[in-house]
CSV table of C-alpha atoms in Angstrom, one decimal:
chain,number,residue,atom,x,y,z
A,1,MET,CA,226.3,-75.2,9.2
A,2,VAL,CA,228.8,-73.0,7.1
A,3,ARG,CA,231.0,-71.2,9.6
A,4,GLU,CA,231.9,-67.6,8.6
A,5,PRO,CA,235.5,-66.9,7.8
A,6,TRP,CA,237.6,-65.2,10.4
A,7,PRO,CA,237.5,-61.4,9.9
A,8,VAL,CA,240.6,-60.2,8.1
A,9,PRO,CA,242.4,-57.4,10.2
A,10,ARG,CA,242.3,-54.2,8.3
A,11,PRO,CA,245.3,-51.7,8.1
A,12,VAL,CA,244.9,-48.8,10.3
A,13,GLY,CA,244.5,-46.4,7.6
A,14,ALA,CA,241.6,-48.6,6.1
A,15,LEU,CA,240.0,-48.7,9.2
A,16,VAL,CA,240.2,-44.9,9.8
A,17,THR,CA,238.9,-44.6,6.1
A,18,VAL,CA,236.0,-47.2,6.7
A,19,GLN,CA,235.0,-45.4,10.1
A,20,ARG,CA,235.0,-42.0,8.2
A,21,ASP,CA,232.8,-43.4,5.4
A,22,GLU,CA,230.4,-44.9,7.7
A,23,VAL,CA,230.2,-41.8,9.8
A,24,GLU,CA,229.5,-39.5,6.7
A,25,GLY,CA,227.3,-42.0,5.4
A,26,ARG,CA,225.1,-42.1,8.5
A,27,TRP,CA,225.3,-38.1,8.3
A,28,ALA,CA,223.9,-38.3,4.7
A,29,ASP,CA,221.2,-40.8,5.5
A,30,ALA,CA,220.0,-39.1,8.7
A,31,GLY,CA,220.3,-35.4,7.7
A,32,PRO,CA,217.4,-33.7,6.1
A,33,SER,CA,217.7,-32.2,2.7
A,34,GLY,CA,219.4,-28.9,2.8
A,35,SER,CA,221.1,-29.4,6.0
A,36,GLU,CA,224.8,-29.4,6.6
A,37,PHE,CA,224.6,-33.2,6.9
A,38,ALA,CA,222.8,-33.7,3.8
A,39,PRO,CA,224.2,-35.2,0.4
A,40,GLY,CA,226.4,-32.8,-1.1
A,41,THR,CA,228.1,-31.5,2.1
A,42,SER,CA,231.3,-29.8,1.3
A,43,ALA,CA,234.7,-31.4,2.7
A,44,GLU,CA,235.2,-28.1,4.6
A,45,GLN,CA,231.8,-28.3,6.3
A,46,THR,CA,232.3,-32.1,7.1
A,47,HIS,CA,235.8,-31.2,8.5
A,48,ARG,CA,234.3,-28.5,10.6
A,49,VAL,CA,231.6,-30.8,12.0
A,50,GLU,CA,234.2,-33.4,12.7
A,51,SER,CA,236.3,-31.1,14.5
A,52,ALA,CA,233.5,-30.0,16.6
A,53,LEU,CA,232.5,-33.4,17.6
A,54,LEU,CA,235.6,-35.1,17.9
A,55,HIS,CA,237.7,-32.6,19.6
A,56,GLN,CA,237.3,-30.9,22.8
A,57,VAL,CA,237.8,-27.2,22.8
A,58,GLU,CA,240.1,-26.0,25.6
A,59,PRO,CA,238.7,-23.2,27.9
A,60,ALA,CA,240.5,-19.7,27.0
A,61,ALA,CA,243.2,-18.9,29.4
A,62,VAL,CA,242.6,-16.0,31.9
A,63,PRO,CA,244.5,-12.7,30.8
A,64,LEU,CA,247.2,-11.5,33.0
A,65,MET,CA,246.3,-7.9,33.1
A,66,ASN,CA,242.6,-8.4,33.9
A,67,ILE,CA,240.7,-5.6,35.9
A,68,ALA,CA,241.3,-7.5,39.4
A,69,ASN,CA,245.3,-7.5,38.4
A,70,VAL,CA,245.1,-4.1,37.4
A,71,LEU,CA,243.4,-2.9,40.7
A,72,THR,CA,246.2,-4.7,42.5
A,73,VAL,CA,249.0,-2.9,40.5
A,74,LEU,CA,247.3,0.3,41.1
A,75,ARG,CA,247.3,-0.1,44.8
A,76,ILE,CA,251.1,-0.5,44.8
A,77,LEU,CA,251.4,2.5,42.8
A,78,ILE,CA,249.1,4.6,45.4
A,79,VAL,CA,251.9,3.7,48.1
A,80,PRO,CA,254.4,6.6,47.4
A,81,ILE,CA,251.6,9.0,46.7
A,82,PHE,CA,250.1,8.1,50.0
A,83,LEU,CA,253.5,8.6,51.9
A,84,MET,CA,254.1,12.0,50.2
A,85,ALA,CA,250.8,13.1,51.5
A,86,LEU,CA,251.5,11.6,55.0
A,87,PHE,CA,254.6,13.6,55.5
A,88,ALA,CA,253.5,16.8,53.6
A,89,GLY,CA,253.3,19.8,55.9
A,90,GLY,CA,255.4,18.2,58.7
A,91,GLY,CA,253.2,15.2,59.0
A,92,HIS,CA,250.7,16.7,61.1
A,93,ASP,CA,248.8,19.2,59.0
A,94,PRO,CA,245.2,18.4,59.2
A,95,GLY,CA,244.6,18.9,55.7
A,96,TRP,CA,247.4,16.5,54.4
A,97,ARG,CA,246.5,14.0,57.0
A,98,TRP,CA,242.8,13.9,55.7
A,99,GLY,CA,244.2,13.4,52.1
A,100,ALA,CA,246.6,10.6,53.2
A,101,ALA,CA,243.7,8.8,55.0
A,102,ALA,CA,241.6,9.2,52.0
A,103,LEU,CA,244.4,7.8,49.8
A,104,PHE,CA,245.0,4.9,52.2
A,105,GLY,CA,241.1,4.3,52.3
A,106,ILE,CA,240.9,4.2,48.4
A,107,ALA,CA,243.7,1.6,48.3
A,108,ALA,CA,242.0,-0.4,51.1
A,109,ILE,CA,238.8,-0.5,49.2
A,110,THR,CA,240.4,-1.9,45.9
A,111,ASP,CA,241.9,-4.9,48.1
A,112,ARG,CA,238.2,-5.8,48.5
A,113,ILE,CA,236.9,-5.1,45.0
A,114,ASP,CA,239.7,-6.8,43.0
A,115,GLY,CA,239.2,-10.1,45.1
A,116,GLN,CA,235.4,-10.0,44.5
A,117,LEU,CA,235.9,-9.1,40.8
A,118,ALA,CA,238.4,-12.2,40.4
A,119,ARG,CA,236.3,-14.7,42.1
A,120,LYS,CA,232.9,-13.4,40.4
A,121,TYR,CA,234.2,-13.4,36.7
A,122,GLY,CA,236.6,-16.1,37.0
A,123,LEU,CA,239.8,-13.8,36.9
A,124,VAL,CA,242.0,-15.7,39.4
A,125,THR,CA,245.4,-16.1,38.3
A,126,ASP,CA,248.6,-17.0,40.3
A,127,PHE,CA,249.9,-13.7,39.5
A,128,GLY,CA,247.1,-12.0,41.6
A,129,LYS,CA,247.3,-14.6,44.4
A,130,LEU,CA,250.7,-13.7,44.8
A,131,MET,CA,250.7,-10.0,44.0
A,132,ASP,CA,247.6,-9.2,46.1
A,133,PRO,CA,249.0,-9.9,49.7
A,134,ILE,CA,252.2,-8.2,48.3
A,135,ALA,CA,250.3,-5.0,47.6
A,136,ASP,CA,248.4,-5.2,51.0
A,137,LYS,CA,251.9,-5.6,52.8
A,138,ALA,CA,253.3,-2.6,50.9
A,139,LEU,CA,250.5,-0.3,51.8
A,140,ILE,CA,250.2,-1.5,55.6
A,141,GLY,CA,253.8,-1.5,56.1
A,142,ALA,CA,254.3,2.1,54.6
A,143,ALA,CA,251.5,3.4,56.9
A,144,LEU,CA,252.9,1.9,59.9
A,145,ILE,CA,256.4,3.1,59.5
A,146,GLY,CA,255.1,6.3,58.7
A,147,LEU,CA,252.9,6.5,61.7
A,148,SER,CA,255.9,5.3,63.9
A,149,MET,CA,258.3,8.0,62.4
A,150,LEU,CA,255.8,10.7,63.3
A,151,GLY,CA,255.6,9.3,67.0
A,152,ASP,CA,252.0,8.4,66.5
A,153,LEU,CA,252.4,4.7,66.8
A,154,PRO,CA,254.9,2.6,69.1
A,155,TRP,CA,257.7,1.2,66.8
A,156,TRP,CA,257.4,-2.3,68.6
A,157,ILE,CA,253.9,-2.7,66.9
A,158,THR,CA,255.3,-1.6,63.7
A,159,LEU,CA,258.3,-4.1,63.9
A,160,VAL,CA,256.2,-7.1,65.0
A,161,ILE,CA,253.6,-6.7,62.1
A,162,ILE,CA,256.4,-6.0,59.5
A,163,ALA,CA,258.3,-8.8,60.6
A,164,ARG,CA,255.3,-11.2,60.3
A,165,GLU,CA,254.4,-9.7,57.0
A,166,LEU,CA,257.9,-10.1,55.4
A,167,GLY,CA,258.1,-13.7,56.8
A,168,VAL,CA,254.8,-14.8,55.3
A,169,THR,CA,256.0,-13.3,51.9
A,170,LEU,CA,259.2,-15.3,52.0
A,171,LEU,CA,257.4,-18.2,52.9
A,172,ARG,CA,255.2,-17.6,49.8
A,173,LEU,CA,258.1,-17.2,47.5
A,174,ALA,CA,260.0,-20.3,49.0
A,175,VAL,CA,257.1,-22.5,48.0
A,176,VAL,CA,255.9,-20.9,44.9
A,177,ARG,CA,257.0,-23.8,42.9
A,178,ARG,CA,255.1,-26.3,44.8
A,179,GLY,CA,251.9,-24.2,45.2
A,180,VAL,CA,250.4,-20.8,46.1
A,181,ILE,CA,249.2,-20.0,49.5
A,182,PRO,CA,246.0,-18.1,49.3
A,183,ALA,CA,244.8,-15.4,51.7
A,184,GLY,CA,242.7,-17.3,54.3
A,185,ARG,CA,239.8,-15.7,56.2
A,186,GLY,CA,242.1,-15.1,59.1
A,187,GLY,CA,244.3,-13.3,57.1
A,188,LYS,CA,241.5,-11.1,55.5
A,189,LEU,CA,240.1,-10.2,59.0
A,190,LYS,CA,243.6,-9.3,60.1
A,191,THR,CA,244.0,-7.0,57.1
A,192,LEU,CA,240.6,-5.6,57.7
A,193,VAL,CA,241.3,-4.7,61.5
A,194,GLN,CA,244.9,-3.4,60.4
A,195,SER,CA,243.4,-1.1,57.9
A,196,VAL,CA,240.6,0.2,60.2
A,197,ALA,CA,243.0,0.9,63.0
A,198,ILE,CA,245.6,2.7,60.7
A,199,ALA,CA,242.9,4.8,59.2
A,200,ALA,CA,241.7,5.8,62.6
A,201,LEU,CA,245.4,6.8,63.5
A,202,LEU,CA,245.9,8.7,60.4
A,203,LEU,CA,243.1,10.9,60.7
A,204,PRO,CA,243.8,14.2,62.7
A,205,LEU,CA,241.5,13.4,65.6
A,206,SER,CA,242.1,13.1,69.3
A,207,GLY,CA,240.3,11.6,72.4
A,208,GLY,CA,238.3,8.7,72.3
A,209,PHE,CA,238.6,8.3,68.7
A,210,ALA,CA,242.4,8.0,68.9
A,211,THR,CA,241.9,5.6,71.9
A,212,ALA,CA,239.8,3.4,69.9
A,213,GLY,CA,242.2,3.3,67.2
A,214,MET,CA,244.8,1.9,69.3
A,215,ALA,CA,242.8,-0.5,70.9
A,216,LEU,CA,242.2,-1.9,67.3
A,217,MET,CA,245.8,-1.8,66.7
A,218,TYR,CA,246.4,-4.2,69.6
A,219,VAL,CA,243.7,-6.5,68.3
A,220,ALA,CA,245.5,-6.5,65.0
A,221,VAL,CA,248.7,-7.4,66.6
A,222,VAL,CA,247.2,-10.5,68.0
A,223,LEU,CA,245.5,-11.7,64.7
A,224,THR,CA,248.9,-10.9,62.7
A,225,VAL,CA,250.9,-13.2,65.1
A,226,GLY,CA,248.1,-15.9,65.2
A,227,THR,CA,247.7,-15.9,61.2
A,228,GLY,CA,251.4,-15.9,60.8
A,229,LEU,CA,251.7,-19.1,62.6
A,230,ASP,CA,248.7,-20.6,60.4
A,231,TYR,CA,250.6,-19.6,57.1
A,232,VAL,CA,253.9,-21.3,58.5
A,233,GLY,CA,251.8,-24.7,58.9
A,234,GLN,CA,250.4,-24.2,55.5
A,235,ALA,CA,253.9,-23.7,53.9
A,236,ALA,CA,255.3,-26.7,55.7
A,237,ARG,CA,252.5,-29.0,54.3
A,238,LEU,CA,253.3,-27.6,50.9
A,239,TRP,CA,257.1,-27.9,51.3
A,240,PHE,CA,257.0,-31.5,52.5
A,241,GLY,CA,254.0,-32.4,50.3
A,242,SER,CA,254.2,-33.3,46.5
A,243,PRO,CA,254.8,-30.5,44.1
A,244,GLY,CA,251.5,-29.0,42.9
A,245,GLY,CA,249.6,-31.4,45.0
A,246,ARG,CA,248.1,-28.4,47.1
A,247,ARG,CA,248.1,-25.7,44.6
A,248,ALA,CA,245.5,-23.2,45.3
A,249,ALA,CA,242.3,-22.7,43.6
């Protein structure tokens, strides 16, 4: 039996040329006449097909100023307008209080809408995850301070809530290089209860309605403190973990 000689190693360039010729030959043999794989295929067409088959197309990056982030920025811009309406007419004019409550309601609704849009259409960005809670804190904080200045809300409630919100914001900024802490379900429930309680206190109503608003505010204080402790735990895990290891999705 005659032993076949050992294969002679080919240079890298020759190997690539042979593989390319073999691939083009298979395309030419297999492709029907008149198709882009048929004999006579131009070099440009071949290059396009090779690029499509041999290179993975990266997904397009999410634009920074998408509709969800625009709503978040809009909510921040509403805050000074809301304050002007709240203090107009001495702060207790029924018409202006209804207007302030309406502005607060619109801003609070955008908080829910922008989150739904971001998740539904894949518009979640680190900017949105960071700025969305900041926009909430600006709106809630402005309303609480305004109500306390007008004598409609005890200052200790305002100070407890604002201290927690500022603390969580500082925690987010401290660990932002290691990951973004997203708003959890407890935080969203806390924001919802706070918003409903503030809206009730903004309206120029009295009696049982005002009492219900204060009762909700006490519930909001409990949720505020509880979720604040949870954020401290998340920040600690991010800080002592590996950078980027727990980056929020």
